[in-house]
Coordinates of C-alpha atoms and ligand atoms in Angstrom, one line a residue:
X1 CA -6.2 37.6 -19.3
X2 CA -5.5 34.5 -17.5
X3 CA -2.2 32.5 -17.8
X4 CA -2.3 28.6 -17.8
X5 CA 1.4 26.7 -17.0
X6 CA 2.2 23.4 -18.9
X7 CA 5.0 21.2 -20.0
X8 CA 5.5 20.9 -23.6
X9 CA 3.7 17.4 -23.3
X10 CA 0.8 18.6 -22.2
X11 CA 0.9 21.6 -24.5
X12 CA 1.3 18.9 -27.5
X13 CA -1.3 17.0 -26.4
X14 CA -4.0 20.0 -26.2
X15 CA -2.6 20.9 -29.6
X16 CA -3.6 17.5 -30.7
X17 CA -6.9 17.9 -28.9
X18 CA -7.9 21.4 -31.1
X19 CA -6.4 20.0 -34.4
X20 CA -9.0 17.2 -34.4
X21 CA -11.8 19.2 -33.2
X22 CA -13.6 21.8 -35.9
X23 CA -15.1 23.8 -33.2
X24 CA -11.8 24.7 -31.6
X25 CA -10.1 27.4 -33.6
X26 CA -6.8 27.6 -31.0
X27 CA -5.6 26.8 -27.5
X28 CA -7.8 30.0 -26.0
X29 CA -11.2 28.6 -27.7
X30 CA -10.0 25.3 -25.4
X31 CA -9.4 26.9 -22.7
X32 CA -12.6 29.7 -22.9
X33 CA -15.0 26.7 -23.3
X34 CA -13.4 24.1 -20.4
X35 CA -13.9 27.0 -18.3
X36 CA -17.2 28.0 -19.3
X37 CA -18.4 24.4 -19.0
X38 CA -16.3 24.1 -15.3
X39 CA -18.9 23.2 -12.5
X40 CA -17.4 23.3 -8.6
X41 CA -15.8 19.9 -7.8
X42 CA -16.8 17.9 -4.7
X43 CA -14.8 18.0 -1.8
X44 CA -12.1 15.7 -1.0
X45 CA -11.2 13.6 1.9
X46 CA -9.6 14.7 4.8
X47 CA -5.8 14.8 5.2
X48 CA -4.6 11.9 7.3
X49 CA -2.3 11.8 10.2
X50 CA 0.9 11.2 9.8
X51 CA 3.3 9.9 12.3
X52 CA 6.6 10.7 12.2
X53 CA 9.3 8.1 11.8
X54 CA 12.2 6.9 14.0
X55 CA 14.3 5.0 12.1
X56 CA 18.0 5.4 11.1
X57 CA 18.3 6.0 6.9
X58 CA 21.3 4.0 5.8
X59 CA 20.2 5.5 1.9
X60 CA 17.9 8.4 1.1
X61 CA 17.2 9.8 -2.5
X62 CA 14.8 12.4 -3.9
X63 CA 13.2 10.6 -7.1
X64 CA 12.9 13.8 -9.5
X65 CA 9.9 14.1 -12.3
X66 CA 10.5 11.6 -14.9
X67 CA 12.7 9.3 -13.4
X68 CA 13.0 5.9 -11.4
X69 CA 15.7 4.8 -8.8
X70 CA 16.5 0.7 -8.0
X71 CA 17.2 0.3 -4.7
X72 CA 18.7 -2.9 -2.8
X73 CA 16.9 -3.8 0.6
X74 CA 17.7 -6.4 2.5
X75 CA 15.5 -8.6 4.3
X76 CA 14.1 -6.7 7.9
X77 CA 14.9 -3.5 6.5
X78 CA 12.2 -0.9 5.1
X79 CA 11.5 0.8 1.8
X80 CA 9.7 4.5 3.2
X81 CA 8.4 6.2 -0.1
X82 CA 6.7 9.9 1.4
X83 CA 5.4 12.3 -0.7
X84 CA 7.2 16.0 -1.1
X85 CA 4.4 18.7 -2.8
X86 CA 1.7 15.7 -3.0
X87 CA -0.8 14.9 -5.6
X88 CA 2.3 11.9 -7.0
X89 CA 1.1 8.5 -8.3
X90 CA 4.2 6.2 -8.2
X91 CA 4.9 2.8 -9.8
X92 CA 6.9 -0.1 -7.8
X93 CA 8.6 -3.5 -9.2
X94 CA 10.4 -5.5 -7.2
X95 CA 12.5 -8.1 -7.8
X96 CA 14.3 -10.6 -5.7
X97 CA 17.9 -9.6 -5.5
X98 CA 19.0 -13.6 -5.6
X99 CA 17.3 -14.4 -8.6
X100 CA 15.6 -11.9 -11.0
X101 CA 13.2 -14.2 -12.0
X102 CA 11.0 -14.4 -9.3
X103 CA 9.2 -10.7 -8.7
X104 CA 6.4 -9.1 -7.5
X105 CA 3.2 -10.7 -8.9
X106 CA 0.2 -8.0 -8.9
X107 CA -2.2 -10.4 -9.3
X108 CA -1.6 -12.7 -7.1
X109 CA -1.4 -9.8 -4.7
X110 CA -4.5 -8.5 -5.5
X111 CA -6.2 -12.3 -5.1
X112 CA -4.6 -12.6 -2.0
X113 CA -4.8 -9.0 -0.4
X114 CA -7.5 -7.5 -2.4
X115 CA -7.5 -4.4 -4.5
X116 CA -6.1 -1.8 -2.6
X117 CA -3.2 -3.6 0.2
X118 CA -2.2 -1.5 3.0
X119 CA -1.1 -1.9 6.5
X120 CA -0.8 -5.6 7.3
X121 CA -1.1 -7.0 4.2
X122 CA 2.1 -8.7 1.8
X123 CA 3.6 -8.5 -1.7
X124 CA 2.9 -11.9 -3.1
X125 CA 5.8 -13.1 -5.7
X126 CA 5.0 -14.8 -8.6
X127 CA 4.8 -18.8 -9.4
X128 CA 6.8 -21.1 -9.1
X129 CA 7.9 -19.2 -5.4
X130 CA 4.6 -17.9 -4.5
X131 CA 5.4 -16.3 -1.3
X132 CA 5.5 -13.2 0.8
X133 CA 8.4 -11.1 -0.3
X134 CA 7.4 -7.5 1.5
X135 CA 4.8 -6.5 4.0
X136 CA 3.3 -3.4 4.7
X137 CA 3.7 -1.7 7.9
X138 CA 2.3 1.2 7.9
X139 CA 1.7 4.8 5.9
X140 CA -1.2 6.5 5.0
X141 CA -0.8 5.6 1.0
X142 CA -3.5 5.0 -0.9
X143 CA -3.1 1.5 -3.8
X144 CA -4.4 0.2 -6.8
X145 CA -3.7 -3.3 -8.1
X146 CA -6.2 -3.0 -11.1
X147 CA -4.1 -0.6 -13.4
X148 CA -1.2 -1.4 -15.6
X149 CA 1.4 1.1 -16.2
X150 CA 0.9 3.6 -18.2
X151 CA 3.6 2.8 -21.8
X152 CA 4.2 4.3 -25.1
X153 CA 1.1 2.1 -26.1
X154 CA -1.8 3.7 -23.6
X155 CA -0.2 7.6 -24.5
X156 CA -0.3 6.6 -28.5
X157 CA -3.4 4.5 -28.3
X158 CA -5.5 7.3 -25.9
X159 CA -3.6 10.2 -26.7
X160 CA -1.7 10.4 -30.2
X161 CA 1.4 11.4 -28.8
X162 CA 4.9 8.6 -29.3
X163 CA 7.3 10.5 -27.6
X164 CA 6.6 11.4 -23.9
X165 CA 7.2 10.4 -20.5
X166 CA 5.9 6.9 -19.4
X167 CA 5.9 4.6 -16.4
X168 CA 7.0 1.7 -18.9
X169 CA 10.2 3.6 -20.1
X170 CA 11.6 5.0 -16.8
X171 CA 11.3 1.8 -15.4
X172 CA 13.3 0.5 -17.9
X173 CA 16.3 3.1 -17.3
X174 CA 16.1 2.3 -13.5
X175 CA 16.5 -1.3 -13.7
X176 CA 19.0 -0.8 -16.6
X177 CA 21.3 -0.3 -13.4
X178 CA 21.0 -4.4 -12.3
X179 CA 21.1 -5.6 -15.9
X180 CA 17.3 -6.0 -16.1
X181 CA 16.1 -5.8 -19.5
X182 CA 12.9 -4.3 -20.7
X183 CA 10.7 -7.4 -20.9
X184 CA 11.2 -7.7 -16.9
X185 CA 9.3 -5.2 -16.4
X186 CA 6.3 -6.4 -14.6
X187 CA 2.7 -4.7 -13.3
X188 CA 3.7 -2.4 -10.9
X189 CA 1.9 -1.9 -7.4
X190 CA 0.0 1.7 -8.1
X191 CA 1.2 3.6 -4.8
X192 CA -0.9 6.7 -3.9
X193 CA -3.4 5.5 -6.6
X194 CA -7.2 6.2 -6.0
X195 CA -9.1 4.5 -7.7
X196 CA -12.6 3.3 -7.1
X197 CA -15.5 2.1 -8.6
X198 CA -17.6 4.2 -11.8
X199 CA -21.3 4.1 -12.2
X200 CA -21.1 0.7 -14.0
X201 CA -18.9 -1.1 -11.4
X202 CA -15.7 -0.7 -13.2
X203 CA -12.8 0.8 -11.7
X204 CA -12.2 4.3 -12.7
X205 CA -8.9 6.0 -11.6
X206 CA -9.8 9.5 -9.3
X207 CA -8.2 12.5 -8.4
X208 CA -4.9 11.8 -6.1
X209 CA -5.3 12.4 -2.8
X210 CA -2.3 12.6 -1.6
X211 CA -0.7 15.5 0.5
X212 CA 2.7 16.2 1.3
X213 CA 3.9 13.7 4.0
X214 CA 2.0 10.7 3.0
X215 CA 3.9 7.9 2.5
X216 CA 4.3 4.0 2.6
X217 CA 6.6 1.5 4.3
X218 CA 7.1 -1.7 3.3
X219 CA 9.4 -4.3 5.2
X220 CA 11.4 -6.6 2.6
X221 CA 10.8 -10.2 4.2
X222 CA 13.6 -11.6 1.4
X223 CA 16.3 -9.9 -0.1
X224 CA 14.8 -7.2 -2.9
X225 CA 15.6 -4.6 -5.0
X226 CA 13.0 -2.1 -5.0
X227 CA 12.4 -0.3 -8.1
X228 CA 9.6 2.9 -7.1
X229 CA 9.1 5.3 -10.2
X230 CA 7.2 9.1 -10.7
X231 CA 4.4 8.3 -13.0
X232 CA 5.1 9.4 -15.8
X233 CA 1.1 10.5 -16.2
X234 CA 0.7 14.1 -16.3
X235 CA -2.5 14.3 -19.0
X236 CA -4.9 12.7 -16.6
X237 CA -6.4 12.8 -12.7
X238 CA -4.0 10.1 -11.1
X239 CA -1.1 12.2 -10.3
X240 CA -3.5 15.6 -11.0
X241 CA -2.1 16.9 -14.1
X242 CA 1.4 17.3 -13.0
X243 CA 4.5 15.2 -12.4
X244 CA 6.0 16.0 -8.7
X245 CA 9.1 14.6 -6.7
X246 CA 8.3 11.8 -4.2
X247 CA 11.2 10.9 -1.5
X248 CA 12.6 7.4 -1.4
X249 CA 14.3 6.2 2.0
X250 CA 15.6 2.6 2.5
X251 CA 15.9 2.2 6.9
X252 CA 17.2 0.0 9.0
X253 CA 14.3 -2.2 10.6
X254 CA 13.0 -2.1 14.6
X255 CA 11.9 -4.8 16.1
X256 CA 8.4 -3.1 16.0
X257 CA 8.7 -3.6 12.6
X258 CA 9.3 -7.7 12.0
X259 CA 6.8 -8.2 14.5
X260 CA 4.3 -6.3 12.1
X261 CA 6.3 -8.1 9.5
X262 CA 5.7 -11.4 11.2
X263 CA 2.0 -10.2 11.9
X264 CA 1.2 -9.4 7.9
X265 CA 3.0 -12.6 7.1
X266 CA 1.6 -15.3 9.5
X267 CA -2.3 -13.4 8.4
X268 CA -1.3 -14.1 4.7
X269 CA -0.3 -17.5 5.0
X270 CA -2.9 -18.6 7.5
X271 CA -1.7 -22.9 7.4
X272 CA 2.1 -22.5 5.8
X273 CA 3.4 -22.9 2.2
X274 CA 4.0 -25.8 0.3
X275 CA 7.4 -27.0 1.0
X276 CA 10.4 -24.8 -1.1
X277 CA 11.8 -25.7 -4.2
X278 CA 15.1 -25.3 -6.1
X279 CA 15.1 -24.0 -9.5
X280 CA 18.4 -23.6 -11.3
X281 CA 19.7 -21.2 -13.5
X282 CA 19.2 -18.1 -11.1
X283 CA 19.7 -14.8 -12.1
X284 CA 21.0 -12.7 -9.2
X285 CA 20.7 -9.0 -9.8
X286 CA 24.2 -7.0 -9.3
X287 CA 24.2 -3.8 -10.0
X288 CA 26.5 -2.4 -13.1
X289 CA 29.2 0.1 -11.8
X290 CA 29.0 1.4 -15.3
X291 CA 25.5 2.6 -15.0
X292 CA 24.7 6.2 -15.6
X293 CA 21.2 6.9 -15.5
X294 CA 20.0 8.4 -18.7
X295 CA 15.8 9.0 -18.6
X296 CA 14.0 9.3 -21.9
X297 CA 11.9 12.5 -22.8
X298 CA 13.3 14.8 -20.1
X299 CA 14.1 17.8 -19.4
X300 CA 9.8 18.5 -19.5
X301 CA 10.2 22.0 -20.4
X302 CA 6.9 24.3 -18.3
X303 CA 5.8 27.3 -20.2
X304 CA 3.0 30.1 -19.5
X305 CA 0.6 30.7 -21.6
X306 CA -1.6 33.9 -21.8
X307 CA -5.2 33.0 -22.5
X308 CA -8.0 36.1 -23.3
X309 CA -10.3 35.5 -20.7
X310 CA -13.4 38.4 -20.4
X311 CA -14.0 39.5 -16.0
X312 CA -17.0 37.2 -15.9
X313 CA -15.1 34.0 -17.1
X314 CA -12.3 34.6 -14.7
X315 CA -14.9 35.5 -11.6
X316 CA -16.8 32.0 -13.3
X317 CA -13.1 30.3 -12.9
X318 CA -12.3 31.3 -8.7
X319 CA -16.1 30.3 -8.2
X320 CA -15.4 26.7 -9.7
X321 CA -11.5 26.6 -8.9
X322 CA -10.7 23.1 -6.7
X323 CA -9.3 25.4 -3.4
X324 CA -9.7 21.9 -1.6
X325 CA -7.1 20.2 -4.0
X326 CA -4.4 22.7 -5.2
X327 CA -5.1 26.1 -2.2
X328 CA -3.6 29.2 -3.9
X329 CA -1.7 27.5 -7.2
X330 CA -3.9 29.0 -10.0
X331 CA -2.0 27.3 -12.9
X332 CA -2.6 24.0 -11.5
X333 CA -6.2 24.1 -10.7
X334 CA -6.6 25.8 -14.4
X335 CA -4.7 23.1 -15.7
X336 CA -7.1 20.5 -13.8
X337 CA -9.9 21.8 -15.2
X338 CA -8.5 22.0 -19.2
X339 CA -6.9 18.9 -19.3
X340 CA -9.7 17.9 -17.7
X341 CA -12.0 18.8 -20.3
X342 CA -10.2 18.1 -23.2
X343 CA -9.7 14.5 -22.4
X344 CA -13.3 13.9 -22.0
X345 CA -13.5 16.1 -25.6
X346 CA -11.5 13.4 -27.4
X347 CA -13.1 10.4 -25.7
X348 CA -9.8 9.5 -24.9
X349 CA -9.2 7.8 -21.4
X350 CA -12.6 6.2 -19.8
X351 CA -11.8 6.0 -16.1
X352 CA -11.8 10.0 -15.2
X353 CA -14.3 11.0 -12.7
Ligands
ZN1 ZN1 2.5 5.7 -15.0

C-alpha cells in the first residue's frame, strides 16, 4: 500500500485524466503505471545564500494558499516577498497608486531587462508613462516574463476543469480592495518562476527551485500598490504540485537601498526620458474600508488516498523518488511523479520538463 495526498482539485483533475483514458480502469491503475514508468530525476541546483535582512517592517502579512494581498508602498520603501516551505510560484501587478491607469508593463519589461530581471534591473510601466516604477535590489528569486497567468481559460482549455483556483481570479479579489475591476488585471511578473528553454528553443516552465528563505526585494521608485498572489497552479511543475504560503513584508528603505535604486535606474535609462506628460482623468487607487476579502474556490480540501502498490513497485518508487526536491515528504514526491505523468497522458500543458 502506498498513500498519495491531494486537494480535491487535483483529485478532479486525475479523475478527469482516467475517465478519458480506456486503459485506466481507476485512480490506482494511474498511479501503478506513473510509477512504473518513473525514471530518477536530475539533480537540481544548489540552494543559494541568503542574506539576512536589516530593515524595520512597517506591514508584514503571510499570503495563505489561494489568495492575494494589495499592498500600498511608497516611493523608497521595499516590497520583500520570501518564501516559507519553498517550491511557491507567485504572480505580481502593480499599479501606480496616483493613477490606476498606468501599471506594470511585462513587456516592455522584458524588452528592456530581458527575460528573467533580477538584481539591478527595473519594472517598466506601460505607455503613455513608460518609466521605471520599481527596481530590484536584491534576493535570490528566480523570474519569468514569458508566461501569462494562469485563468479559468488555460485550466478549462488544458485541463477540463471550470471551477478551481487561478492566478486570474485571486488577483481579482485582491485588487477588489482599491476598486480595481477585473479587466485591470494585467500580465503579472512570474516571481520564483523557472523557466528555460525546451529542445526546440521555446520556453518551457521547470520544476521551482525555490527553498524556504528565498525571496525578492523590490524598491518602489513611485508611489505603488503592489499586488503579489500564490499561484493558483497546483496541477503542473511551476509551483511543484502544491500551493504553499509565501511571506509578504513592505520595509522602510536604507539608503543602501536608493543608491541600488538609483544604480538600476540610471543603467535602465542610460540618456534620460522624454520629457513628462499630463494626462487627465486619473484614477488614484484608495482602498475600500468596506472590503472583506472573499477568495473564490477555497477552502482546497487535502485528502489521503490508499493506492495497492506490490514491495517491488514501492522499492521501484524510493529508487526514483526526487530526495533532492521534496527530502523525507513522500506524498509530495508521489504526487510529482503522478501529476506528472498524467499531464503528459492527456497532452495537456506543453512546457513540462
Ligand atoms: Zn498562476
Amino acid at each position: 500500500m502506498i498513500t498519495l495526498r491531494l486537494n480535491h482539485q487535483q483529485n478532479q483533475f486525475l479523475r478527469t485524466v482516467v475517465e478519458r483514458d480506456e486503459h485506466l480502469g481507476d485512480l490506482g491503475d494511474l498511479v501503478r503505471a506513473a510509477l512504473r514508468e518513473a525514471t530518477a530525476p536530475s539533480p537540481m541546483p544548489a540552494a543559494p545564500s541568503v542574506v539576512p535582512e536589516t530593515r524595520t517592517a512597517v506591514e508584514e502579512h503571510i499570503l495563505e494558499p489561494g489568495t492575494g494581498k494589495a499592498f500600498e508602498v511608497a516611493a523608497g520603501r521595499v516590497v520583500r516577498i520570501t518564501q516559507v516551505e519553498g517550491h511557491q510560484c507567485v504572480d505580481l501587478n502593480v499599479f501606480s497608486l496616483h493613477d490606476a491607469r498606468e501599471r506594470l508593463h511585462v513587456g516592455r519589461t522584458r524588452g528592456m531587462q530581458g527575460l528573467h530581471p533580477g538584481p539591478g534591473d527595473v519594472l517598466w510601466s506601460n505607455a503613455p508613462w513608460e518609466r521605471p516604477i520599481m527596481a530590484i535590489i536584491g534576493g535570490t528569486a528566480t523570474t519569468d516574463t514569458q508566461f501569462p497567468f494562469c485563468s479559468r481559460l488555460i485550466y478549462s482549455a488544458f485541463f477540463g476543469l471550470h471551477d478551481r483556483t487561478n492566478c486570474q481570479e485571486i488577483q481579482n479579489e485582491a485588487q477588489r480592495e482599491y476598486g480595481l475591476d477585473p479587466w485591470d488585471l494585467h500580465e503579472s511578473l512570474n516571481l520564483f518562476m523557472h523557466t528555460a528553454p525546451g529542445p526546440d528553443g521555446e520556453p518551457v516552465i521547470r520544476r521551482n527551485v525555490a527553498r524556504p528563505g528565498d525571496h525578492i526585494e523590490l524598491v518602489a521608485l513611485i508611489d505603488v500598490l503592489a499586488v503579489p498572489n500564490v499561484c493558483g497552479d497546483d496541477l503542473s511543475n511551476c509551483s511543484n504540485f502544491g500551493l504553499r504560503p509565501v511571506r509578504v513584508t513592505v520595509e522602510e528603505g536604507v539608503p543602501a537601498d536608493g543608491e541600488q535604486a538609483r544604480t538600476a535606474y540610471n543603467r535602465a535609462v542610460v540618456l534620460g526620458l522624454p520629457p513628462a506628460r499630463e494626462f487627465p482623468g486619473a484614477r488614484p487607487l484608495r482602498r475600500d474600508p468596506a472590503y472583506v476579502a472573499a477568495f473564490p474556490h477555497l477552502p482546497l480540501r487535502p485528502a489521503d488516498v490508499p493506492i495497492d502498490a506490490d514491495e517491488a513497485l514501492i522499492r521501484h518508487f524510493h529508487q526514483v523518488k526526487n530526495l533532492d526536491l521534496y527530502g523525507d515528504d513522500d506524498a509530495a514526491a508521489l504526487r510529482d511523479i503522478v501529476l506528472s505523468w498524467a499531464i503528459e497522458r492527456l497532452g495537456a500543458f506543453a512546457g513540462n520538463d
